[in-house]
Structure formats: structure tokens, C-alpha cells
CSV table of C-alpha atoms in Angstrom, one decimal:
chain,number,residue,atom,x,y,z
A,10,MET,CA,27.7,37.7,-14.2
A,11,ALA,CA,27.9,34.1,-15.5
A,12,ILE,CA,27.4,32.7,-12.0
A,13,CYS,CA,24.4,34.9,-11.4
A,14,SER,CA,22.9,33.7,-14.7
A,15,ILE,CA,23.3,30.1,-13.7
A,16,ILE,CA,21.8,30.7,-10.3
A,17,SER,CA,18.8,32.4,-11.9
A,18,VAL,CA,18.2,29.5,-14.4
A,19,LEU,CA,18.5,26.9,-11.5
A,20,PHE,CA,15.9,29.0,-9.5
A,21,LEU,CA,13.5,29.2,-12.5
A,22,LEU,CA,13.8,25.4,-13.0
A,23,SER,CA,13.1,24.7,-9.4
A,24,VAL,CA,10.1,27.0,-9.5
A,25,SER,CA,8.7,25.2,-12.7
A,26,ASN,CA,9.1,21.8,-10.8
A,27,VAL,CA,7.7,22.8,-7.4
A,28,SER,CA,4.3,21.4,-8.3
A,29,ALA,CA,5.8,17.9,-8.2
A,30,PHE,CA,6.0,18.2,-4.4
A,31,VAL,CA,2.4,19.2,-3.9
A,32,SER,CA,-0.3,16.4,-4.4
A,33,PRO,CA,-3.8,18.1,-4.0
A,34,THR,CA,-6.7,15.7,-4.1
A,35,SER,CA,-8.9,17.5,-6.5
A,36,ALA,CA,-8.7,19.3,-9.9
A,37,SER,CA,-9.6,22.6,-8.2
A,38,ALA,CA,-6.7,22.4,-5.8
A,39,ARG,CA,-4.3,21.6,-8.7
A,40,VAL,CA,-5.8,24.7,-10.5
A,41,ASN,CA,-5.0,26.8,-7.3
A,42,VAL,CA,-1.4,25.5,-7.4
A,43,ALA,CA,-1.1,26.3,-11.0
A,44,LEU,CA,-2.4,29.7,-10.5
A,45,GLY,CA,0.1,30.3,-7.8
A,46,MET,CA,2.8,29.6,-10.2
A,47,THR,CA,1.8,31.8,-13.2
A,48,ARG,CA,1.7,35.5,-13.9
A,49,LEU,CA,4.4,36.2,-11.0
A,50,PRO,CA,5.8,39.7,-11.4
A,51,SER,CA,8.5,38.9,-8.7
A,52,ARG,CA,10.0,36.3,-6.5
A,53,ARG,CA,8.0,37.8,-3.6
A,54,GLY,CA,4.9,37.3,-5.5
A,55,PHE,CA,5.9,33.8,-6.2
A,56,PHE,CA,6.3,33.0,-2.5
A,57,SER,CA,3.3,34.7,-1.4
A,58,LYS,CA,1.0,33.0,-4.0
A,59,PHE,CA,2.6,29.6,-3.5
A,60,VAL,CA,1.9,29.7,0.2
A,61,ILE,CA,-1.7,30.7,-0.5
A,62,SER,CA,-2.0,27.7,-3.0
A,63,ILE,CA,-0.7,25.2,-0.5
A,64,GLY,CA,-3.2,26.6,2.0
A,65,SER,CA,-6.0,26.0,-0.5
A,66,ALA,CA,-4.8,22.5,-1.1
A,67,SER,CA,-4.8,21.8,2.6
A,68,VAL,CA,-8.4,23.0,3.0
A,69,VAL,CA,-9.4,20.6,0.2
A,70,SER,CA,-7.5,17.6,1.7
A,71,ALA,CA,-9.2,18.4,5.0
A,72,ALA,CA,-12.6,18.4,3.3
A,73,HIS,CA,-11.9,15.2,1.4
A,74,PRO,CA,-9.6,13.1,3.6
A,75,ALA,CA,-10.2,9.8,1.8
A,76,ALA,CA,-8.0,10.8,-1.2
A,77,TRP,CA,-5.1,11.3,1.2
A,78,ALA,CA,-5.8,8.4,3.5
A,79,THR,CA,-3.4,6.0,1.9
A,80,ILE,CA,-0.5,8.4,2.3
A,81,MET,CA,-1.4,9.7,5.8
A,82,ASP,CA,-2.9,6.7,7.5
A,83,SER,CA,0.0,4.9,9.2
A,84,ASN,CA,-2.4,2.5,11.1
A,85,GLN,CA,-3.5,0.6,8.0
A,86,LYS,CA,-2.5,-3.1,7.8
A,87,GLU,CA,0.0,-3.8,5.2
A,88,ILE,CA,-0.2,-6.9,3.0
A,89,LYS,CA,3.1,-8.6,2.0
A,90,THR,CA,4.4,-7.1,-1.1
A,91,PHE,CA,6.1,-8.8,-4.0
A,92,GLN,CA,9.8,-8.6,-5.0
A,93,PRO,CA,10.4,-8.0,-8.8
A,94,GLY,CA,10.9,-11.5,-10.6
A,95,GLN,CA,10.1,-13.3,-7.4
A,96,LYS,CA,7.6,-16.3,-7.6
A,97,ILE,CA,4.9,-16.4,-5.0
A,98,GLY,CA,4.5,-20.1,-4.8
A,99,VAL,CA,1.4,-22.2,-5.3
A,100,ASP,CA,0.3,-22.5,-1.6
A,101,GLU,CA,0.9,-18.8,-0.9
A,102,ALA,CA,-0.9,-17.7,-4.2
A,103,LYS,CA,-3.9,-19.8,-3.3
A,104,ASN,CA,-4.0,-18.4,0.1
A,105,ARG,CA,-3.8,-14.8,-1.2
A,106,PHE,CA,-6.5,-15.6,-3.8
A,107,THR,CA,-8.8,-16.9,-1.0
A,108,LEU,CA,-8.3,-13.9,1.2
A,109,ALA,CA,-8.7,-11.5,-1.8
A,110,ARG,CA,-12.2,-13.2,-2.4
A,111,GLN,CA,-13.1,-12.4,1.2
A,112,ASP,CA,-12.0,-8.8,0.8
A,113,VAL,CA,-14.1,-8.5,-2.4
A,114,GLN,CA,-17.1,-9.8,-0.5
A,115,TYR,CA,-16.5,-7.4,2.3
A,116,LEU,CA,-16.4,-4.5,0.0
A,117,LEU,CA,-19.7,-5.5,-1.7
A,118,ASP,CA,-21.3,-6.1,1.8
A,119,ASN,CA,-20.3,-2.8,3.1
A,120,TYR,CA,-20.1,-0.8,-0.2
A,121,GLU,CA,-22.5,2.0,0.9
A,122,ASP,CA,-20.4,2.8,4.0
A,123,ILE,CA,-17.0,2.3,2.2
A,124,SER,CA,-18.0,4.5,-0.7
A,125,LYS,CA,-18.8,7.3,1.6
A,126,GLY,CA,-15.0,7.7,1.9
A,127,GLY,CA,-14.8,8.5,-1.7
A,128,GLY,CA,-13.3,6.8,-4.8
A,129,ASP,CA,-9.9,6.1,-3.1
A,130,ALA,CA,-11.6,4.3,-0.3
A,131,VAL,CA,-13.1,1.9,-2.9
A,132,ARG,CA,-9.8,1.7,-4.8
A,133,ARG,CA,-8.0,0.8,-1.5
A,134,ARG,CA,-10.3,-2.3,-1.2
A,135,LEU,CA,-9.6,-3.2,-4.8
A,136,GLY,CA,-5.9,-3.2,-4.0
A,137,THR,CA,-5.1,-0.5,-6.6
A,138,VAL,CA,-4.3,2.1,-3.9
A,139,GLY,CA,-2.0,1.2,-1.0
A,140,VAL,CA,-1.2,-2.4,0.2
A,141,SER,CA,-3.9,-2.8,2.8
A,142,SER,CA,-6.1,-5.3,0.8
A,143,TYR,CA,-5.4,-8.8,-0.3
A,144,MET,CA,-6.5,-7.7,-3.7
A,145,TYR,CA,-3.1,-5.9,-4.0
A,146,GLY,CA,-1.1,-7.7,-6.7
A,147,ILE,CA,-4.1,-10.0,-7.5
A,148,GLY,CA,-3.0,-9.9,-11.2
A,149,LYS,CA,0.3,-11.5,-10.4
A,150,VAL,CA,-1.5,-14.0,-8.0
A,151,VAL,CA,-4.0,-15.3,-10.6
A,152,ASN,CA,-1.4,-15.5,-13.3
A,153,GLU,CA,0.9,-17.7,-11.3
A,154,LEU,CA,-2.0,-20.1,-10.6
A,155,ARG,CA,-2.6,-20.8,-14.2
A,156,GLU,CA,-0.7,-24.0,-14.2
A,157,GLU,CA,-3.0,-25.2,-11.4
A,158,ALA,CA,-6.2,-24.9,-13.4
A,159,ASP,CA,-8.1,-27.8,-14.9
A,160,ASP,CA,-8.4,-26.1,-18.3
A,161,LEU,CA,-5.6,-23.5,-19.1
A,162,VAL,CA,-7.5,-21.9,-22.0
A,163,GLU,CA,-10.6,-21.5,-20.2
A,164,TYR,CA,-8.8,-20.2,-17.1
A,165,THR,CA,-6.9,-17.7,-19.2
A,166,GLU,CA,-10.0,-16.4,-20.7
A,167,THR,CA,-11.8,-16.1,-17.3
A,168,MET,CA,-8.6,-14.4,-15.8
A,169,ASN,CA,-8.7,-11.8,-18.6
A,170,GLU,CA,-12.4,-11.0,-17.9
A,171,PHE,CA,-11.6,-10.7,-14.3
A,172,ASN,CA,-8.9,-8.3,-14.9
A,173,ALA,CA,-10.9,-6.3,-17.3
A,174,TYR,CA,-13.7,-5.7,-14.7
A,175,LEU,CA,-11.1,-4.9,-12.1
A,176,TYR,CA,-9.7,-2.2,-14.3
A,177,GLN,CA,-13.1,-0.9,-15.1
A,178,ALA,CA,-14.1,-0.7,-11.4
A,179,GLU,CA,-10.8,1.0,-10.7
A,180,GLY,CA,-11.4,3.5,-13.4
A,181,ALA,CA,-14.9,4.3,-12.4
A,182,ALA,CA,-13.9,4.8,-8.8
A,183,TYR,CA,-10.9,7.1,-9.9
A,184,GLN,CA,-13.1,9.1,-12.1
A,185,SER,CA,-15.6,9.8,-9.2
A,186,LEU,CA,-12.7,11.8,-7.5
A,187,PHE,CA,-12.6,14.3,-10.5
A,188,VAL,CA,-16.0,14.3,-12.2
A,189,GLU,CA,-17.2,17.5,-10.4
A,190,HIS,CA,-14.3,19.4,-11.8
A,191,SER,CA,-14.4,18.2,-15.3
A,192,SER,CA,-16.8,18.5,-18.4
A,193,ALA,CA,-17.8,14.8,-18.0
A,194,SER,CA,-21.4,14.1,-17.2
A,195,GLY,CA,-22.3,12.3,-14.0
A,196,THR,CA,-21.7,12.7,-10.2
A,197,PRO,CA,-19.2,11.0,-7.8
A,198,GLU,CA,-22.1,8.9,-6.6
A,199,SER,CA,-22.9,7.6,-10.2
A,200,PHE,CA,-19.4,6.8,-11.0
A,201,LEU,CA,-19.2,4.9,-7.6
A,202,ALA,CA,-22.4,3.0,-8.4
A,203,THR,CA,-20.9,2.0,-11.8
A,204,ALA,CA,-17.8,0.9,-10.0
A,205,LYS,CA,-19.9,-1.4,-7.7
A,206,GLN,CA,-21.6,-3.0,-10.8
A,207,ASP,CA,-18.1,-3.7,-12.1
A,208,VAL,CA,-16.9,-5.2,-8.8
A,209,ARG,CA,-20.0,-7.5,-8.9
A,210,GLN,CA,-19.2,-8.7,-12.4
A,211,MET,CA,-15.4,-9.0,-11.3
A,212,GLN,CA,-16.5,-11.2,-8.5
A,213,LYS,CA,-18.4,-13.6,-10.8
A,214,PHE,CA,-15.3,-14.2,-12.7
A,215,MET,CA,-13.3,-14.6,-9.6
A,216,ASP,CA,-15.7,-17.2,-8.5
A,217,GLN,CA,-15.2,-19.0,-11.7
A,218,LEU,CA,-11.4,-18.9,-11.3
A,219,ALA,CA,-11.9,-20.5,-7.8
A,220,VAL,CA,-13.9,-23.3,-9.3
A,221,GLN,CA,-11.2,-24.0,-11.9
A,222,LEU,CA,-8.6,-23.9,-9.1
A,223,ARG,CA,-10.8,-26.2,-6.9
A,224,LEU,CA,-10.8,-23.6,-4.2
């Protein structure tokens, strides 16, 4: 009896954690998964509803492929990642910064087409999703270049403004993915438009950093 009780407890724990293995791309898909895991009169009911929930999530991901692209697209280029505690080096950092500026300009020049892929498509260009943009790890890059600036105080203030607009652009792009399923006002398009404005402001401070670094 004790063994059966332990097995039952372990099963219930595994059921309660199963949502961790499902990553639907919208709030409605997550609701479907949650519904499939509540009000279950039996184990058979759990499995039947759970399969239906996974199917619903699959339909959503098919309708909105951009939110899954970072995980599913194996053809994306990958930028060199950083090791914890490892210095980039001045030359490498300057090169990454220069290439990141090019990626930002490409994002703005092609924003209309890129944003059609949804918030994650914009976030990918910002380097906050995946590692296919030279904007990936840009905070570490600009921080390591502080000693190369003509005026450390001015550089630090500019860097903080740059980071602030980067986070705002990231936040607006992220919210665009879920605004239709929340009580917040606005549309995916309006949040993506806000993100674009933040990217433009971010670029201005990025240009100022380049001047201070003589790039």
C-alpha cells in the first residue's frame, strides 16, 4: 500500500509539472494547456484532454511561426557567444559593436517586413532572442569598451540611455505577442510601432557611443 501511495504521489507531481514541457506561443494556447490539466475525473481524462491541448498549441504555433522560429530554425547564423567571466578584448568588442550598429540599421531599414514576423522577429534582431544578431550580448560589449572612451562619465551616461531604450524596445516587442489575449489596450501593430520608435532612440545613443569610441 505504501509503495502504491508513493507511486500515486509521484504521478500527481509529474502531472502538475507537465506544462513545463509545453511552450505554446500565445496566452490562449497556455489557457488550453491549463484547461487540459484541471477538472480531470480520471487518468484517462487527463491523457485525452492533454493530447487535445497539445494539438491546440500546435495549431497556434503553425498560425504564428515567428514565436517558434528561434527554437525551430536550425538554418539561422549563430554569433559567437560569451563564456562567463571571459573578457571579449578591445578589438573584438569594437568589431562586435560596429557589426551590431549595422544590424540595427538593417532592422530599421526593413522594419515593415521584419515586423510582419511578429514580436519575436524584432526581438531576434535586437539580440534578445537567439544569437543570430550581433546585438546579442551588446550590453557586455559596450561595458567592456568603457575604458576606451574619451570621457568615462559621459560614456557611462550614454550607455545607460542606450540600454534603457534597448530594454524598452524589447519590452514593447514582447508585449505585442500577448496583447490580444490580455486586458491591455492596444494591438500587436501598435506595440511594434512603439518598439520601432524605441529602436530609433536606441540607435541615436549607439551613434553617440561610437563617436566617443572614435569608431
